[in-house]
Structures are given as C-alpha cells and as structure tokens.
Tab-separated table of N, CA and C and ligand atoms in Angstrom:
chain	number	residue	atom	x	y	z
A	683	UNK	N	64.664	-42.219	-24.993
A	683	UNK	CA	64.486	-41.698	-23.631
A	683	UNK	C	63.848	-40.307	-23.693
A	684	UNK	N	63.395	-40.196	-23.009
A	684	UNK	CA	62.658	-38.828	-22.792
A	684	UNK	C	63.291	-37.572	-22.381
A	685	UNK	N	63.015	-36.594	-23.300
A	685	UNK	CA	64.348	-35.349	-23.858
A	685	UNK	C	64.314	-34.793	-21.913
A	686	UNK	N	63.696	-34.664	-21.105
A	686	UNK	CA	63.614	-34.051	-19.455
A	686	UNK	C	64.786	-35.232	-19.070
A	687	UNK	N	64.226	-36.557	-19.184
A	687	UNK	CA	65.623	-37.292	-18.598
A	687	UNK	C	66.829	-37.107	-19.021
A	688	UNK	N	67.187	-37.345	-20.379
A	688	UNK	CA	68.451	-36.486	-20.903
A	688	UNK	C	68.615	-35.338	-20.544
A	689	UNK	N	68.118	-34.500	-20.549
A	689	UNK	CA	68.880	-32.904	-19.968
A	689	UNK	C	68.837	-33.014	-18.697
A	690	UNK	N	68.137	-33.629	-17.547
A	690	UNK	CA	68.398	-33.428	-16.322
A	690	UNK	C	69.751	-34.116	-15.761
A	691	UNK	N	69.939	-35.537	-16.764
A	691	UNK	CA	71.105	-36.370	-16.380
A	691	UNK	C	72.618	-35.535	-16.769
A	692	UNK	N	72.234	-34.451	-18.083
A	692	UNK	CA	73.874	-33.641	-18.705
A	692	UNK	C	74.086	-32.759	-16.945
A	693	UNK	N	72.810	-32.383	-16.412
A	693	UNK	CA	72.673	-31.135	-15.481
A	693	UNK	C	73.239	-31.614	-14.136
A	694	UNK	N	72.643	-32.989	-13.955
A	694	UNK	CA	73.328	-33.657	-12.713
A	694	UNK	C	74.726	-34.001	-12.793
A	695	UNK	N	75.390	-34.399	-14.272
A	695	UNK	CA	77.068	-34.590	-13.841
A	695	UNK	C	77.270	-33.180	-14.226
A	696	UNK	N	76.960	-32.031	-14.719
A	696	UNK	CA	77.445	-30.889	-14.800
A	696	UNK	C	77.590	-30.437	-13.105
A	697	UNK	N	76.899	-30.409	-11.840
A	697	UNK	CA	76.693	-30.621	-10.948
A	697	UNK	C	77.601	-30.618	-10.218
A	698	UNK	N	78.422	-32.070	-10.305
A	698	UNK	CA	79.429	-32.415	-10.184
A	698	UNK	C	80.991	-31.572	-9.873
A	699	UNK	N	80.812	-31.008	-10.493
A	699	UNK	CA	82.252	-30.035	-10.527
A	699	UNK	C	81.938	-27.841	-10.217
A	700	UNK	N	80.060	-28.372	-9.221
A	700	UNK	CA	80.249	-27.092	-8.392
A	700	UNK	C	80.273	-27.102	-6.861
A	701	UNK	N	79.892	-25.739	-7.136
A	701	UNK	CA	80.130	-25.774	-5.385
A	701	UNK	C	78.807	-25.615	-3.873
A	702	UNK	N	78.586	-26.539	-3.364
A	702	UNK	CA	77.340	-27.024	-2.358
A	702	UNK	C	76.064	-25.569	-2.354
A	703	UNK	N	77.456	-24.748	-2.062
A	703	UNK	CA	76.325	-23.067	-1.657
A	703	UNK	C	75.758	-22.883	-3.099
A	704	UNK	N	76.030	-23.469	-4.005
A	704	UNK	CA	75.370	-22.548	-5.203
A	704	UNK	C	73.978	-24.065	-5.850
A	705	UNK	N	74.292	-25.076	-5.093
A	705	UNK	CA	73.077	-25.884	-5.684
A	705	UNK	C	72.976	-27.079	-5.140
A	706	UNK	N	71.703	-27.132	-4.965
A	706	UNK	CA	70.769	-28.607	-4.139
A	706	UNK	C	71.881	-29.603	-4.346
A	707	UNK	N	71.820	-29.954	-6.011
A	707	UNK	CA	72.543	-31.678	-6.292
A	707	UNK	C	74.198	-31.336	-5.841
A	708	UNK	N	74.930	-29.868	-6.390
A	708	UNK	CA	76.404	-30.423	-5.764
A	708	UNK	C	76.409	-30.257	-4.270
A	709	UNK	N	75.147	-29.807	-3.252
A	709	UNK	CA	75.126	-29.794	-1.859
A	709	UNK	C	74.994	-31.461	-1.243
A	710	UNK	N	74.152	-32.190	-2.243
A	710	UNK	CA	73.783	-33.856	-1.993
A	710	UNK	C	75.062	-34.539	-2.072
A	711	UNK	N	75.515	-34.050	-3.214
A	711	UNK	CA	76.990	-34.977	-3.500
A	711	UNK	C	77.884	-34.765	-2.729
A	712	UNK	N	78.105	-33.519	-2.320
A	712	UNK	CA	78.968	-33.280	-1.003
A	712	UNK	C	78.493	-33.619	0.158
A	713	UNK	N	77.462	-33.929	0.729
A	713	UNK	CA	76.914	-35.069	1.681
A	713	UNK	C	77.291	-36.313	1.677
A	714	UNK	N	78.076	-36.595	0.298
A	714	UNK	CA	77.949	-38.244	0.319
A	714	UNK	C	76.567	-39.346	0.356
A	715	UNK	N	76.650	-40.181	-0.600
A	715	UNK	CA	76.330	-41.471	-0.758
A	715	UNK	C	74.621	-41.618	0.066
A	716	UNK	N	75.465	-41.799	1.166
A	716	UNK	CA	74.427	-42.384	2.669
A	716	UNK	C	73.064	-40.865	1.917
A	717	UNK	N	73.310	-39.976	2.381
A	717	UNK	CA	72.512	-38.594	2.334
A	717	UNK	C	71.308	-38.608	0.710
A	718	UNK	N	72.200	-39.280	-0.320
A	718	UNK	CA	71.851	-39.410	-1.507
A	718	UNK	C	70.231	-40.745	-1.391
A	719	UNK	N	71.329	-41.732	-0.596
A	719	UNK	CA	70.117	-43.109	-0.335
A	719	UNK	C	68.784	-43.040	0.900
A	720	UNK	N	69.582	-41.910	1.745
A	720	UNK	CA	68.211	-41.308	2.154
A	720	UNK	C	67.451	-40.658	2.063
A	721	UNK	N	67.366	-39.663	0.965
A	721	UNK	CA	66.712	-39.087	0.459
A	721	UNK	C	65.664	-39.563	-0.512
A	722	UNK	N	66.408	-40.804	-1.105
A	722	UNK	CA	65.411	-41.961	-1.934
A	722	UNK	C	64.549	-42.759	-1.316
A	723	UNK	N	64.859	-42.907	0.176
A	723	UNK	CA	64.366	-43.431	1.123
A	723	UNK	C	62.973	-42.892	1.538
A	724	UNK	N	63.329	-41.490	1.755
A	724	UNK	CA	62.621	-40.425	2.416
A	724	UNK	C	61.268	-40.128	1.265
A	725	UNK	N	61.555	-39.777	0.267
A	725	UNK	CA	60.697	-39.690	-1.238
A	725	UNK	C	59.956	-41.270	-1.164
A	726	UNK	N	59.989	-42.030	-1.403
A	726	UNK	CA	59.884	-43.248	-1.450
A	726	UNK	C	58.427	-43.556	-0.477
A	727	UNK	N	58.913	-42.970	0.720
A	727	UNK	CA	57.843	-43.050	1.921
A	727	UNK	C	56.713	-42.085	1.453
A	728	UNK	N	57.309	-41.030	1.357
A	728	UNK	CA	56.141	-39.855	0.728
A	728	UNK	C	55.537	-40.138	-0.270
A	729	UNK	N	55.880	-40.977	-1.523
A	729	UNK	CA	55.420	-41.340	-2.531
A	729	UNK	C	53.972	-42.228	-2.216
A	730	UNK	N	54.432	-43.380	-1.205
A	730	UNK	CA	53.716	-44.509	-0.454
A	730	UNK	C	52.358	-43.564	0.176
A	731	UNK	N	52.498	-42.459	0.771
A	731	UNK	CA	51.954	-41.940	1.879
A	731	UNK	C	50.975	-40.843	0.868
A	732	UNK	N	51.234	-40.285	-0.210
A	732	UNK	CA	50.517	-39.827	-1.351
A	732	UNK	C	49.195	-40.487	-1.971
A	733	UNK	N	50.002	-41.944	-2.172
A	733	UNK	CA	49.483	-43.113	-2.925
A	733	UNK	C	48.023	-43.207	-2.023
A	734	UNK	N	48.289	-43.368	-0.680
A	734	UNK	CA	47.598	-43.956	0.012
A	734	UNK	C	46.635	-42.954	0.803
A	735	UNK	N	46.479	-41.509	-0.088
A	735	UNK	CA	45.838	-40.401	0.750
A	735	UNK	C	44.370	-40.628	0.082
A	736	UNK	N	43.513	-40.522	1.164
A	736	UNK	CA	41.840	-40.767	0.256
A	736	UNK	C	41.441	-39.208	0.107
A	737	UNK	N	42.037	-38.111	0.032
A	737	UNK	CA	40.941	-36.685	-0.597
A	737	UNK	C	41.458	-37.001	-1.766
A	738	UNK	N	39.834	-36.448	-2.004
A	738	UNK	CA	39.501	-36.498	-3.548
A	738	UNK	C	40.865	-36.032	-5.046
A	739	UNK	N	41.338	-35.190	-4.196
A	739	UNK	CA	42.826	-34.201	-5.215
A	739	UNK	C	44.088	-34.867	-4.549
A	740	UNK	N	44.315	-36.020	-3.866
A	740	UNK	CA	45.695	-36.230	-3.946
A	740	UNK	C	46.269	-36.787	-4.543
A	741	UNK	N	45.773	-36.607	-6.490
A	741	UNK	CA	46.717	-37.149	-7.506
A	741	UNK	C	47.992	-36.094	-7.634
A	742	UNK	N	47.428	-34.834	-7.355
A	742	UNK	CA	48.801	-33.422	-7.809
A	742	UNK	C	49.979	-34.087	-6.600
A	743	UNK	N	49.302	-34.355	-5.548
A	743	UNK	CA	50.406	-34.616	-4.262
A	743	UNK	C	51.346	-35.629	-4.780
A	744	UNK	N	50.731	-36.926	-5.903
A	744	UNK	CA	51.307	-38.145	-5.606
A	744	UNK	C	52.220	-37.751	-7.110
A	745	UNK	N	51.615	-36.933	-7.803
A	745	UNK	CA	52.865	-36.818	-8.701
A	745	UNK	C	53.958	-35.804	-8.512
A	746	UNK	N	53.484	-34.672	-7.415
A	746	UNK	CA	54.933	-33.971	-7.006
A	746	UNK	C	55.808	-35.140	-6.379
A	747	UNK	N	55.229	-35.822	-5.952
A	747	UNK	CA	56.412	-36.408	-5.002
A	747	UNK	C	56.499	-37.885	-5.603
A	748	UNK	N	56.082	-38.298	-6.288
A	748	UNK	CA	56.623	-39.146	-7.535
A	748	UNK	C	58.103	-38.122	-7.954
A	749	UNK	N	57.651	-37.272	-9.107
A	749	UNK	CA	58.815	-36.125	-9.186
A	749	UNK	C	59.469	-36.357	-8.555
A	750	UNK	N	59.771	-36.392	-7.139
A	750	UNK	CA	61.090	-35.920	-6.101
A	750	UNK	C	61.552	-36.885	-5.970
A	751	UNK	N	60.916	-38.499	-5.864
A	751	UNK	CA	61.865	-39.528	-6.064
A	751	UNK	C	62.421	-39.817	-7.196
A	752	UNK	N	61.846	-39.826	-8.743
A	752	UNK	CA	62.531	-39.748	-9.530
A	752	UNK	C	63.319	-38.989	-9.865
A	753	UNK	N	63.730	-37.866	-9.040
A	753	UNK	CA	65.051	-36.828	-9.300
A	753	UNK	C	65.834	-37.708	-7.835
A	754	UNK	N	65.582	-37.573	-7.178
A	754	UNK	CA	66.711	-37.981	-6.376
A	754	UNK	C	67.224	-39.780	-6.749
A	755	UNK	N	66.332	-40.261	-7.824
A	755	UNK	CA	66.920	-41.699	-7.793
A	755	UNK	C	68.221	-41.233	-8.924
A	756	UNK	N	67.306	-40.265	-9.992
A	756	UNK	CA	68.404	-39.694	-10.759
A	756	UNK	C	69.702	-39.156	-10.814
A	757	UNK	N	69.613	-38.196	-9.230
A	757	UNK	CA	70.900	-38.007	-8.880
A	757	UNK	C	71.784	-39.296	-8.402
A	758	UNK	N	71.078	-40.271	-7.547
A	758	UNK	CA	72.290	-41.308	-7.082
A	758	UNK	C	72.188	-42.495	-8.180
A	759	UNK	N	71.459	-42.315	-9.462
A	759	UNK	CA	72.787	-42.931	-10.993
A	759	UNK	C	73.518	-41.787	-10.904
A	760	UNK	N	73.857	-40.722	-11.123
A	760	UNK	CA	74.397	-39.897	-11.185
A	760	UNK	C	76.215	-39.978	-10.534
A	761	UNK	N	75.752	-39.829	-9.650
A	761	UNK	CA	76.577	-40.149	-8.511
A	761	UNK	C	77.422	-41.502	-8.852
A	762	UNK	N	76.561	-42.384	-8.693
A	762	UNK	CA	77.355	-43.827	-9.130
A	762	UNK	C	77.804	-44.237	-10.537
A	763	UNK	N	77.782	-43.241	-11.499
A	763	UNK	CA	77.930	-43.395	-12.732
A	763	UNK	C	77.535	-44.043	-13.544
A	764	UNK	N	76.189	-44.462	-13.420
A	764	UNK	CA	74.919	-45.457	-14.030
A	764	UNK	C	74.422	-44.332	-15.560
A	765	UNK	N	74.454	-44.581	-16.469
A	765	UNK	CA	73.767	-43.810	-17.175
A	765	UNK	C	72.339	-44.289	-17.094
A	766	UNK	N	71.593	-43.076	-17.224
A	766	UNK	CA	69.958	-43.429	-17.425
A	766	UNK	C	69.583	-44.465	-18.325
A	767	UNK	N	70.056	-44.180	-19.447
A	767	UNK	CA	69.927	-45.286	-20.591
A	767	UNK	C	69.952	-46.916	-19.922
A	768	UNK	N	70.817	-47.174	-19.345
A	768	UNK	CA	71.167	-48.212	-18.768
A	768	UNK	C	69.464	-48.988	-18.484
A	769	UNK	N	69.285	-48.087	-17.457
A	769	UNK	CA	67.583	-48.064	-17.027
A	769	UNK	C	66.633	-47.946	-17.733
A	770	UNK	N	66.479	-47.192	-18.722
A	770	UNK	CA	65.339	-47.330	-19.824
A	770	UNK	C	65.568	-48.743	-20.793
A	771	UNK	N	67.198	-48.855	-21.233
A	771	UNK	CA	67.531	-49.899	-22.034
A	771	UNK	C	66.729	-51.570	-21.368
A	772	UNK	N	66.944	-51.380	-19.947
A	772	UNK	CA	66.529	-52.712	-19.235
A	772	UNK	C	64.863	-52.798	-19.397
A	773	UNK	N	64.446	-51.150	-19.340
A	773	UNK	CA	62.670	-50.963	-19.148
A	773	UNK	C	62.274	-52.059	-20.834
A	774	UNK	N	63.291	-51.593	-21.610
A	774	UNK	CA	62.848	-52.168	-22.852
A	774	UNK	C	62.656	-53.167	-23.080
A	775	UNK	N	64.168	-54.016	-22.185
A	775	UNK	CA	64.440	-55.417	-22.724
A	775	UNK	C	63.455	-55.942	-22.581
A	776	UNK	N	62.885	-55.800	-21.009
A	776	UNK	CA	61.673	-56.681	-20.102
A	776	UNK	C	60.560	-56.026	-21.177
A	777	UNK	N	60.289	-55.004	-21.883
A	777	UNK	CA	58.832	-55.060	-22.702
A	777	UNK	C	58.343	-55.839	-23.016
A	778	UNK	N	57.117	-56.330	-22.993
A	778	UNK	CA	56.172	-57.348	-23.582
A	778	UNK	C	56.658	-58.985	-23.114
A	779	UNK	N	57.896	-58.770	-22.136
A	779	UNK	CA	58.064	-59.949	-21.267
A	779	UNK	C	57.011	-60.190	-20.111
A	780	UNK	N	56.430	-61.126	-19.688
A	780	UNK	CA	55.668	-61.482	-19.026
A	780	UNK	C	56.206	-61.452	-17.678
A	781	UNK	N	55.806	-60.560	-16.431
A	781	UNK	CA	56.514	-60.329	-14.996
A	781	UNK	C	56.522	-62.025	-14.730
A	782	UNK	N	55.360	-62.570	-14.743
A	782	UNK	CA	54.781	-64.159	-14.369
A	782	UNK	C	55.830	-64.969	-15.043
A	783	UNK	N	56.657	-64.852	-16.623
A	783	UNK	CA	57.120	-66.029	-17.024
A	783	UNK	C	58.392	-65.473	-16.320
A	784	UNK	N	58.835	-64.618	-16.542
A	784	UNK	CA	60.072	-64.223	-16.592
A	784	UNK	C	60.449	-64.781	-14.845
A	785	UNK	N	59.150	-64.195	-14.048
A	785	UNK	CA	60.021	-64.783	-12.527
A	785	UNK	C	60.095	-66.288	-12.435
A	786	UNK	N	59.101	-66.992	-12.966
A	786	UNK	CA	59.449	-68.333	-13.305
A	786	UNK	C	60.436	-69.269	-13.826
A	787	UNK	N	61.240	-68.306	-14.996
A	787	UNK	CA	62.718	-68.519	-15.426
A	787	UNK	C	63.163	-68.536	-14.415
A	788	UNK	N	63.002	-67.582	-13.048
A	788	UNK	CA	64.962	-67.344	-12.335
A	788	UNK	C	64.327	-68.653	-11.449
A	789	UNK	N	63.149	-68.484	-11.387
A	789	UNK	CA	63.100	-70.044	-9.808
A	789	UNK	C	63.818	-71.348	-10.231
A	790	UNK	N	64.471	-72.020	-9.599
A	790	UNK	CA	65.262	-73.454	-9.823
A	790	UNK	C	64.361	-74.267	-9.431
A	791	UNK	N	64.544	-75.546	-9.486
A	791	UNK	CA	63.416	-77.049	-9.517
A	791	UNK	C	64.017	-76.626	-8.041
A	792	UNK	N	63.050	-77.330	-6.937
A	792	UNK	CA	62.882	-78.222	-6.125
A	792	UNK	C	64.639	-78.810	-5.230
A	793	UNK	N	65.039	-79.506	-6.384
A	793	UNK	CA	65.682	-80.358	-5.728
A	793	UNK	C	67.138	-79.827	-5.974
A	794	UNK	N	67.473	-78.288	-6.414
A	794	UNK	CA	68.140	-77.531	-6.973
A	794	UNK	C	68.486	-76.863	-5.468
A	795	UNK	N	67.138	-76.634	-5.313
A	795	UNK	CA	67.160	-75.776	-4.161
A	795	UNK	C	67.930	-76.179	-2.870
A	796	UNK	N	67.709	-77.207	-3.063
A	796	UNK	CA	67.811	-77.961	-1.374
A	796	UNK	C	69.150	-78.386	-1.530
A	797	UNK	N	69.753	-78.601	-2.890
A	797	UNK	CA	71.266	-78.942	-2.844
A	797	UNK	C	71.881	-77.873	-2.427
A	798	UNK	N	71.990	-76.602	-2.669
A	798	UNK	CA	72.050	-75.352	-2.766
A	798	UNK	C	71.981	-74.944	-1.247
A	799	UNK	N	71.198	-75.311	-0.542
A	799	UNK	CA	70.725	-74.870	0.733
A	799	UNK	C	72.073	-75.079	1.809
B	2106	PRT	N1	64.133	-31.563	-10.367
B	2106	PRT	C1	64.723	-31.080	-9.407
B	2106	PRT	C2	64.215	-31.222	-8.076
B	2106	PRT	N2	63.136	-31.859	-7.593
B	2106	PRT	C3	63.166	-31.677	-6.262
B	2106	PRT	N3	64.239	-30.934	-5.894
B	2106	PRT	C4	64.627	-30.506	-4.556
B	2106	PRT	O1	64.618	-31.626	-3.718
B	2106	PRT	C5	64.330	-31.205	-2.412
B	2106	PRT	C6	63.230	-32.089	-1.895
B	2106	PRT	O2	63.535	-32.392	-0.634
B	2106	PRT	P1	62.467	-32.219	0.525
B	2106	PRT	O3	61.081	-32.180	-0.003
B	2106	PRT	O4	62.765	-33.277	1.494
B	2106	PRT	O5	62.821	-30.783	1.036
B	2106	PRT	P2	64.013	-30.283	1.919
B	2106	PRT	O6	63.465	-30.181	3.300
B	2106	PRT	O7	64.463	-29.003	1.258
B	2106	PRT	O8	65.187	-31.367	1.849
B	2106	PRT	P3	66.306	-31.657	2.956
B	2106	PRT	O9	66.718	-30.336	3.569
B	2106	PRT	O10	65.733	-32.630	3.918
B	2106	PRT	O11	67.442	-32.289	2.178
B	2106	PRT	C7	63.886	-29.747	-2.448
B	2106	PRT	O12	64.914	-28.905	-2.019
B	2106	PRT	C8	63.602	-29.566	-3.932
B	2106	PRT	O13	63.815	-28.255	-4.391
B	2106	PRT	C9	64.922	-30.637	-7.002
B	2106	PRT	N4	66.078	-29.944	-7.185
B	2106	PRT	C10	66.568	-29.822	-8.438
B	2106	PRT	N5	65.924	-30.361	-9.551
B	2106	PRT	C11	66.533	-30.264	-10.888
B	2106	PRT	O14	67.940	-30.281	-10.741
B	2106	PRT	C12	68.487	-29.138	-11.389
B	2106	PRT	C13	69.729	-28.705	-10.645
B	2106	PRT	O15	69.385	-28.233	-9.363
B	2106	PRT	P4	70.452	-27.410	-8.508
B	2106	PRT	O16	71.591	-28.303	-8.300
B	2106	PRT	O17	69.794	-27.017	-7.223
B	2106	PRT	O18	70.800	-26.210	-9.340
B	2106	PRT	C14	67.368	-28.098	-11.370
B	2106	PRT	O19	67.516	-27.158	-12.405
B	2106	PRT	C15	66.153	-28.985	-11.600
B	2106	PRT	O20	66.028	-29.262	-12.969
C-alpha cells in the first residue's frame, strides 16, 4: 500500500480520540455517519463535474477533488473500522481478472433466474 495511505489511515483513527474544535476529521466524526456519507456524496459530484469540465487545465481541478473524495472515503473506513488494506487487498485479488469474465461468473442461467424471481 502506498506509505500516504498508511500514514493518513494511523492519523484518521488517531483522530478519533480528539476534540471537533481542534480538527476537520474528529469535527466529521462528531457529526456522525450520515455527515461522513455526505460528504462522499458531495466529492463524488465534484469529482463527476471536474471530469466533465472542457478548459484546457481542468486536470489540477479533477485531481484536487479526486484528493477530497479519496480522503473523505478514507475517513468513513475509518469510522467503520474497515482497514485500508482490506481495499487494496481486494484491488489485488481482482488484478489481471477480467471485469467481462468475472461479471459473467456472478450472472445465473436463465432458468435460475426465474425460479428465484
Ligand atoms: N487530506 C486531508 C484533506 N483533504 C481535504 N480536507 C478537508 O476537507 C474539506 C473539503 O470539504 P469542502 O471542499 O466541501 O469544504 P468545506 O466547505 O470546508 O466543507 P464543509 O464545511 O461543507 O464540511 C476541507 O475542509 C479540506 O480542508 C482534508 N482534511 C484533512 N486531510 C488530512 O487529514 C489530516 C488530519 O486533518 P485534521 O483532522 O483537520 O487535523 C491532515 O493532516 C491531512 O493529512
């Protein structure tokens, strides 16, 4: 994993046990949950809205705010007690798995389906 994800993940449960006035992430966590998933929400849109800007320089835009969703997705593992690893470990498994075969594994036949239904 990449030494920024490890130290930001020790920094986010260090976080944990301060107090709102002295920092962004223990101000999120004391918001609760909801505040955490909208903020991923909120980044998410901006990310989309970056992506989709036609001047010539809005790569700096789309990676600040790339940045801001990947810290706030970071804080709510954080929060939910997901280690990062968890997430890179899965980035791995799927390596050099095919998106095409692999979604083809989870689909059931036909007649699977309709029993099921
Ligand atoms: N990487 C980040 C990071 N990226 C973005 N942000 C903050 O995320 C917020 C982005 O939200 P918005 O753009 O919506 O701005 P906003 O209007 O201030 O947000 P809201 O008032 O709507 O919540 C800003 O306040 C940014 O400063 C971050 N805050 C903290 N970190 C890291 O987290 C560590 C701990 O931070 P503190 O808990 O504040 O000490 C820091 O040392 C950094 O390493």
């Amino acid at each position: 994993m990449q030494d920024i994800l490890r130290q930001l993940e020790v920094v986010l449960h260090q976080r944990k046990t301060e107090t709102p006035d002295s920092s962004y992430v223990a101000a999120l966590y004391a918001s609760g949950l909801n505040k955490i998933l909208e903020k991923v929400g909120e980044e998410s849109t901006e990310v989309i809205l970056a992506a989709k800007d036609a001047t010539p320089d809005h790569q700096a835009d789309l990676v600040s705010e790339t940045a801001d969703l990947w810290f706030h997705t970071l804080v709510m593992l954080a929060q939910q007690n997901v280690p990062v690893s968890a997430v890179t470990d899965e980035l791995s498994r799927r390596f050099g798995l095919s998106g095409l075969e692999e979604k083809a594994s989870r689909s059931k036949p036909e007649n699977t389906q309709e029993r099921d239904a």
